[in-house]
Coordinates of C-alpha atoms and ligand atoms in Angstrom, one line a residue:
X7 CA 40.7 18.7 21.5
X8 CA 43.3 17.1 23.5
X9 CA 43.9 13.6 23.3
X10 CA 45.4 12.4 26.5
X11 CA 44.0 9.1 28.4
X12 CA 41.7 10.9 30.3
X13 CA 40.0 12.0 27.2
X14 CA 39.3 8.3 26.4
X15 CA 36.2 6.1 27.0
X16 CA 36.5 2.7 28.9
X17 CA 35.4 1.7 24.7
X18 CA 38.3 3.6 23.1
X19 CA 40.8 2.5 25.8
X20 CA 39.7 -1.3 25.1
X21 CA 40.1 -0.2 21.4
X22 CA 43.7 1.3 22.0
X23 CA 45.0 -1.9 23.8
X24 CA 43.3 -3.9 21.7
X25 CA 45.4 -2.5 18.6
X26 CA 48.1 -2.5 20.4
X27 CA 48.2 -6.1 21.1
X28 CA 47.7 -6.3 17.5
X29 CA 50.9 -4.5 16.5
X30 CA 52.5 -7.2 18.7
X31 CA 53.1 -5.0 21.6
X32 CA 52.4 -8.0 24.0
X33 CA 54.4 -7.5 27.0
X34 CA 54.8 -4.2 29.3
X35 CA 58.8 -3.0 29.4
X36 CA 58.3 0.1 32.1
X37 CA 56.5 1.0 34.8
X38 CA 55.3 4.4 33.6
X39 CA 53.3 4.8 30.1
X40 CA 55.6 7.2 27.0
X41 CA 52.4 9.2 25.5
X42 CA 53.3 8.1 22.0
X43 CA 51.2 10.8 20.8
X44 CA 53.4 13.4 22.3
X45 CA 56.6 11.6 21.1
X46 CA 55.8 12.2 17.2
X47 CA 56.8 15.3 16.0
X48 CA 54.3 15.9 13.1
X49 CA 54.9 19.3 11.4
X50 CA 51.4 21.0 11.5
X51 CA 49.7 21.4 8.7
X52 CA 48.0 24.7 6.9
X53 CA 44.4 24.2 7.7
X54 CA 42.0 24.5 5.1
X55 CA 39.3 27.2 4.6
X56 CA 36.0 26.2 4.0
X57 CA 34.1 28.0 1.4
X58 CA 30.3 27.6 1.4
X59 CA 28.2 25.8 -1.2
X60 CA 29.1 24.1 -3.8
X61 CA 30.0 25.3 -6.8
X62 CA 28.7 22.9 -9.8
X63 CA 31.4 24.5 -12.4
X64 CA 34.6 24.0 -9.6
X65 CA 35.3 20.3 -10.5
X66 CA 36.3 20.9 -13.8
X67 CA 39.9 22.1 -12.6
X68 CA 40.3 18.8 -10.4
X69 CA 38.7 16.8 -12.9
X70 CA 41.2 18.2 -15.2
X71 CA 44.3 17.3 -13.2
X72 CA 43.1 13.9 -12.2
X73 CA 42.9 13.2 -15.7
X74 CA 46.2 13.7 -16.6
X75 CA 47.4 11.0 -14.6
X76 CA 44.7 8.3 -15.8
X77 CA 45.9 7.7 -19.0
X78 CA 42.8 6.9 -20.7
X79 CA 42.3 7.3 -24.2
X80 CA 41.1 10.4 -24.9
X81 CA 37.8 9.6 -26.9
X82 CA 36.8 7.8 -23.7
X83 CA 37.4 10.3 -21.4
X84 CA 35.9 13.4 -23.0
X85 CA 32.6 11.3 -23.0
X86 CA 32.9 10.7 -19.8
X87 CA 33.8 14.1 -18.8
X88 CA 30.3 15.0 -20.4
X89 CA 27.9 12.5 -19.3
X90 CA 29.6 11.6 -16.1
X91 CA 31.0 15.3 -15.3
X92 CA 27.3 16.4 -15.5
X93 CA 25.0 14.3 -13.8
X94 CA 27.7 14.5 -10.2
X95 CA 27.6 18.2 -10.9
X96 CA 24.1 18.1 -10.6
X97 CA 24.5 16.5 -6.8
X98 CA 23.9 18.9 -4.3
X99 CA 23.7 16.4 -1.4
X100 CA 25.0 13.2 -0.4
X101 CA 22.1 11.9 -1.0
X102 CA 21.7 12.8 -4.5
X103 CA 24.6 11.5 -5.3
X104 CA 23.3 7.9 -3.4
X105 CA 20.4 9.0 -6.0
X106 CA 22.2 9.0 -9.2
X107 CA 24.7 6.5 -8.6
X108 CA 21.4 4.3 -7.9
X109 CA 20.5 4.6 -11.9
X110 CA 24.0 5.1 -13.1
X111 CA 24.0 2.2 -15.7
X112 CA 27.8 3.6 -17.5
X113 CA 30.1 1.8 -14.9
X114 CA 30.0 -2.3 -15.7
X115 CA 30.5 -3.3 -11.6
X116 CA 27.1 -2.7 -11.1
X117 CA 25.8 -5.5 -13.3
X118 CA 27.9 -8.1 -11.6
X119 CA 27.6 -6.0 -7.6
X120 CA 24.4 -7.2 -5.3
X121 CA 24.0 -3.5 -3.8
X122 CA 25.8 -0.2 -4.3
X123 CA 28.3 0.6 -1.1
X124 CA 28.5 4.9 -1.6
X125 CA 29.1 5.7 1.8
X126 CA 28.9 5.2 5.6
X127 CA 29.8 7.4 8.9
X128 CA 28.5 10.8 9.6
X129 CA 28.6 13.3 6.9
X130 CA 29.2 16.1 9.3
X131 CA 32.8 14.4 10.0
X132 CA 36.0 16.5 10.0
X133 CA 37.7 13.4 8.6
X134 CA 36.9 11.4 5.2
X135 CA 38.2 8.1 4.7
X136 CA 38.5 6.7 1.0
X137 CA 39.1 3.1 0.9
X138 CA 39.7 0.7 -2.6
X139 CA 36.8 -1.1 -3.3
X140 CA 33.9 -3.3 -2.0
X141 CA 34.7 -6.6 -0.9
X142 CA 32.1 -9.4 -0.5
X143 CA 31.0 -8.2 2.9
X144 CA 30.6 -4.4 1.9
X145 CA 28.7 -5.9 -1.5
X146 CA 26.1 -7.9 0.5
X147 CA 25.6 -5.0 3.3
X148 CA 25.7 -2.0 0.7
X149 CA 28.5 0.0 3.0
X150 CA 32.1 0.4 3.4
X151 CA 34.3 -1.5 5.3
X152 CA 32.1 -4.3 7.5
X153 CA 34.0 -6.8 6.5
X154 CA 37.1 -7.9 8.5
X155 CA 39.5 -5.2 7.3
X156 CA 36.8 -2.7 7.9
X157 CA 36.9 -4.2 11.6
X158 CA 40.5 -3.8 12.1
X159 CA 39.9 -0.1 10.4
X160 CA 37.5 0.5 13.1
X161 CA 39.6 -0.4 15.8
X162 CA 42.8 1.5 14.4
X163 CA 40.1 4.4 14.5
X164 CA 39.3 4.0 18.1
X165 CA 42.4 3.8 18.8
X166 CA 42.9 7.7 18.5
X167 CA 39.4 8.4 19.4
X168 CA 37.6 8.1 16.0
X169 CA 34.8 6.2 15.4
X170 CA 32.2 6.1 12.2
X171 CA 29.0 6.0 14.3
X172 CA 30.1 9.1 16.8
X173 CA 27.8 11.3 16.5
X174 CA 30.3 14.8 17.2
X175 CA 31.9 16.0 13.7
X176 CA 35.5 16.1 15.5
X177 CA 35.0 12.3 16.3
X178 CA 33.5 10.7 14.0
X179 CA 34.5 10.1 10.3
X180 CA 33.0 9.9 7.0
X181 CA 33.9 6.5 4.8
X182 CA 33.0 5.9 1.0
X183 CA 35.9 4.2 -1.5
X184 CA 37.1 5.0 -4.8
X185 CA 34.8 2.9 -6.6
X186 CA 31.0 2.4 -5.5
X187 CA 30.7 -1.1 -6.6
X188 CA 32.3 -4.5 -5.9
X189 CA 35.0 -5.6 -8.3
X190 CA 33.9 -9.7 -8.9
X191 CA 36.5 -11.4 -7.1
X192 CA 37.4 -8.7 -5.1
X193 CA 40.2 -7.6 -8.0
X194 CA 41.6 -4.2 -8.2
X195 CA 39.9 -1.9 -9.9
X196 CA 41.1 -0.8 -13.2
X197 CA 41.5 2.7 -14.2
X198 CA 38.7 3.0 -16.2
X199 CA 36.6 2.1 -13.5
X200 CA 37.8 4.1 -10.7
X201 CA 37.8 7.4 -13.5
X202 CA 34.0 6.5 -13.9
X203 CA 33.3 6.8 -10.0
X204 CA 35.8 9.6 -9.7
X205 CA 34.0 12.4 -10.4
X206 CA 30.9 11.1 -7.7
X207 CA 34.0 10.9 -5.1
X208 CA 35.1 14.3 -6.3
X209 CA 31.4 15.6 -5.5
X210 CA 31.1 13.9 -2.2
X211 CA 34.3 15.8 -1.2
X212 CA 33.4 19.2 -2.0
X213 CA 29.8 18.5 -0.4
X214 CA 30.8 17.0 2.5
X215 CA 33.5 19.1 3.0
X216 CA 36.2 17.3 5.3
X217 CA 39.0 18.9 7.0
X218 CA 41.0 15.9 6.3
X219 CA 40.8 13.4 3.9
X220 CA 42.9 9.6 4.8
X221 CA 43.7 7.4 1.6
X222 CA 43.3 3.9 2.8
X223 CA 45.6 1.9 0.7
X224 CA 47.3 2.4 -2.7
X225 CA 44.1 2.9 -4.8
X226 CA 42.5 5.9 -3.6
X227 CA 46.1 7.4 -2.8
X228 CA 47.3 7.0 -6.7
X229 CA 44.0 7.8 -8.5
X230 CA 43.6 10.6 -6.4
X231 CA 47.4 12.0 -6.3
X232 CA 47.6 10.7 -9.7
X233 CA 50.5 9.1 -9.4
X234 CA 52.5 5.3 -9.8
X235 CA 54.1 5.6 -6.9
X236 CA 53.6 3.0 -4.5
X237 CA 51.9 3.5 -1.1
X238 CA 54.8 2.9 1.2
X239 CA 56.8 5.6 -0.3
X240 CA 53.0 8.0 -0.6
X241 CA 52.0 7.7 3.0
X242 CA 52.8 9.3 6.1
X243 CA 53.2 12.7 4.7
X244 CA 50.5 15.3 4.5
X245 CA 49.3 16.2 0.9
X246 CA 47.3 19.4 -0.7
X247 CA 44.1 18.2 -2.8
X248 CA 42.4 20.6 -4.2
X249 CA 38.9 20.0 -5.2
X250 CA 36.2 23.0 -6.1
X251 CA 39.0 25.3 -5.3
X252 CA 39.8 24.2 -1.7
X253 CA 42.8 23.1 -0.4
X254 CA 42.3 19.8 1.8
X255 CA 44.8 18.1 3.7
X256 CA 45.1 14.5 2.4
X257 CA 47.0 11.6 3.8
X258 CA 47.8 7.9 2.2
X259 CA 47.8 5.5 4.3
X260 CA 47.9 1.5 4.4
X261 CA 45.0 -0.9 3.6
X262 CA 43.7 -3.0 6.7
X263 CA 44.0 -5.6 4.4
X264 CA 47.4 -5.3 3.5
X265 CA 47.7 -5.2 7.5
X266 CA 46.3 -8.1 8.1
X267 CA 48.6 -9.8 5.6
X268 CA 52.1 -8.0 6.8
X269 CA 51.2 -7.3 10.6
X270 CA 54.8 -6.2 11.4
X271 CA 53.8 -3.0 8.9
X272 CA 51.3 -2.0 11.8
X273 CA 53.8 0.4 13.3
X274 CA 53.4 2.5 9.6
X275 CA 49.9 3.0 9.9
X276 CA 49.8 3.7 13.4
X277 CA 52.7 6.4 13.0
X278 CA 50.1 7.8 10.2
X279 CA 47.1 7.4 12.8
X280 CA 49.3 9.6 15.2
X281 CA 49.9 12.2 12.6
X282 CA 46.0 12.5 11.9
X283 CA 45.2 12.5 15.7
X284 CA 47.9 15.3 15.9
X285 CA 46.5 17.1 13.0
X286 CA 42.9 16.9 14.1
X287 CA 44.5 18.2 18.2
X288 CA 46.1 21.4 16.2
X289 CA 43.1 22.1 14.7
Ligands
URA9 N1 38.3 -2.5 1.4 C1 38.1 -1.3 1.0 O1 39.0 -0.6 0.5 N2 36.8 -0.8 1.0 C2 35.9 -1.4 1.6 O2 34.8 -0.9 1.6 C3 36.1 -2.7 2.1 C4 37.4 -3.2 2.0

């Protein structure tokens, strides 16, 4: 799909400017408009094949890998790898994984959490999102991202056309986070937490089979890259994750929140916006 302004709806458009404004781009300095979109060069990607079905044995592999970069003690993780490993292999659909989490009793969020927040968006999306965590909002509503960072992250969407409730796979996108339940006092999640809910993201992945996957903030980017690094050196750059032996295209971003906190850092995530836009117009 092209993305010129044509393409956009009087909704979208309102979206765009509205962003804009937000990035501090409050004045006009020419007459004629620079398509932005054109003026990033983003070096195209290798798409990803999709291979049907899943395959319950395939997680093991990523499972494997992500594990090396958790650093959990090793007691803990091989029961985990059992239990855990097991009952998300045994999720064919989205919703059985919405099923199991429901009774999953291992991870200690859900004592202190009001609802479980899996997912939202349309699971026939080209693009996943992964956020952090659940905040108060997302807690009380049971989905990702309502609250006001998940406002400005549905704006930044718009702004290149996306949007969670579009109905078309090749607009819409698919949201869930890297843990399922609200940390109390909206805290970071530790590791042991997020390696609990990992293999249910893993799952979700290989069944809802996205094109292209978007970290949203340091979380989701280092448990699933397994890596320290911090998430202004991880994002803008176009990853390989390879989950139930596909290749996806993955690519870390930055939080709303942290946006919200450090607007002047709008121009990064708009940059990595532009390069998602791109990739999803080359493919
Ligand atoms: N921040 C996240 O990362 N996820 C949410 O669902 C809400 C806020």
């Amino acid at each position: 799909m092209g993305h010129g302004q044509s393409d956009m709806t009087p909704q979208q458009a309102a979206a765009a400017l509205a962003w804009l404004a937000e990035m501090g781009a409050d004045e006009i300095v020419g007459e004629m408009a620079i398509d932005r979109f054109e003026a990033v060069a983003v070096v195209p990607i290798p798409l990803p094949q999709r291979t049907p079905g899943p395959a319950v044995e395939s997680i093991a592999p990523a499972r494997r890998e992500m594990g090396s970069g958790l650093h959990l003690p090793s007691g803990q993780a091989r029961r985990w790898d059992d239990g855990i490993g097991r009952t998300a292999a045994e999720c064919h659909t989205l919703e059985d994984i919405t099923a199991a989490l429901s009774v999953f009793e291992a991870c200690p969020l859900k004592k202190t959490a009001t609802n479980l927040c899996f997912a939202d968006g349309n699971p026939a999306a080209h693009v996943m999102l992964i956020g952090e965590a659940p905040g108060r909002e997302e807690d009380i509503a049971g989905k990702p991202f309502v609250g006001r960072s998940g406002q400005l992250l549905d704006r930044m969407l718009a702004a290149i056309g996306l949007s969670r409730a579009a109905l078309e796979p090749e607009k819409s996108v698919f949201i869930t986070n890297t843990i399922f339940w609200r940390p109390p006092g909206n805290r970071d999640p530790t590791e042991a937490e997020t390696a609990m809910c990992l293999p249910f993201l893993l799952r979700a992945i290989e069944i809802q089979q996205p094109k292209f996957i978007m970290c949203v903030g340091k979380i989701p980017s280092q448990r699933l890259l397994a890596t320290t690094v911090g998430i202004l050196k991880l994002r803008g750059r176009w990853r390989e994750f390879n989950v139930g032996g596909r290749n996806i295209a993955l690519l870390p971003t930055l939080h709303p929140a942290y946006l919200l906190r450090r607007p002047a850092d709008k121009r990064y995530a708009w940059h990595d916006l532009l390069m998602l836009r791109q990739a999803l117009d080359a493919h």
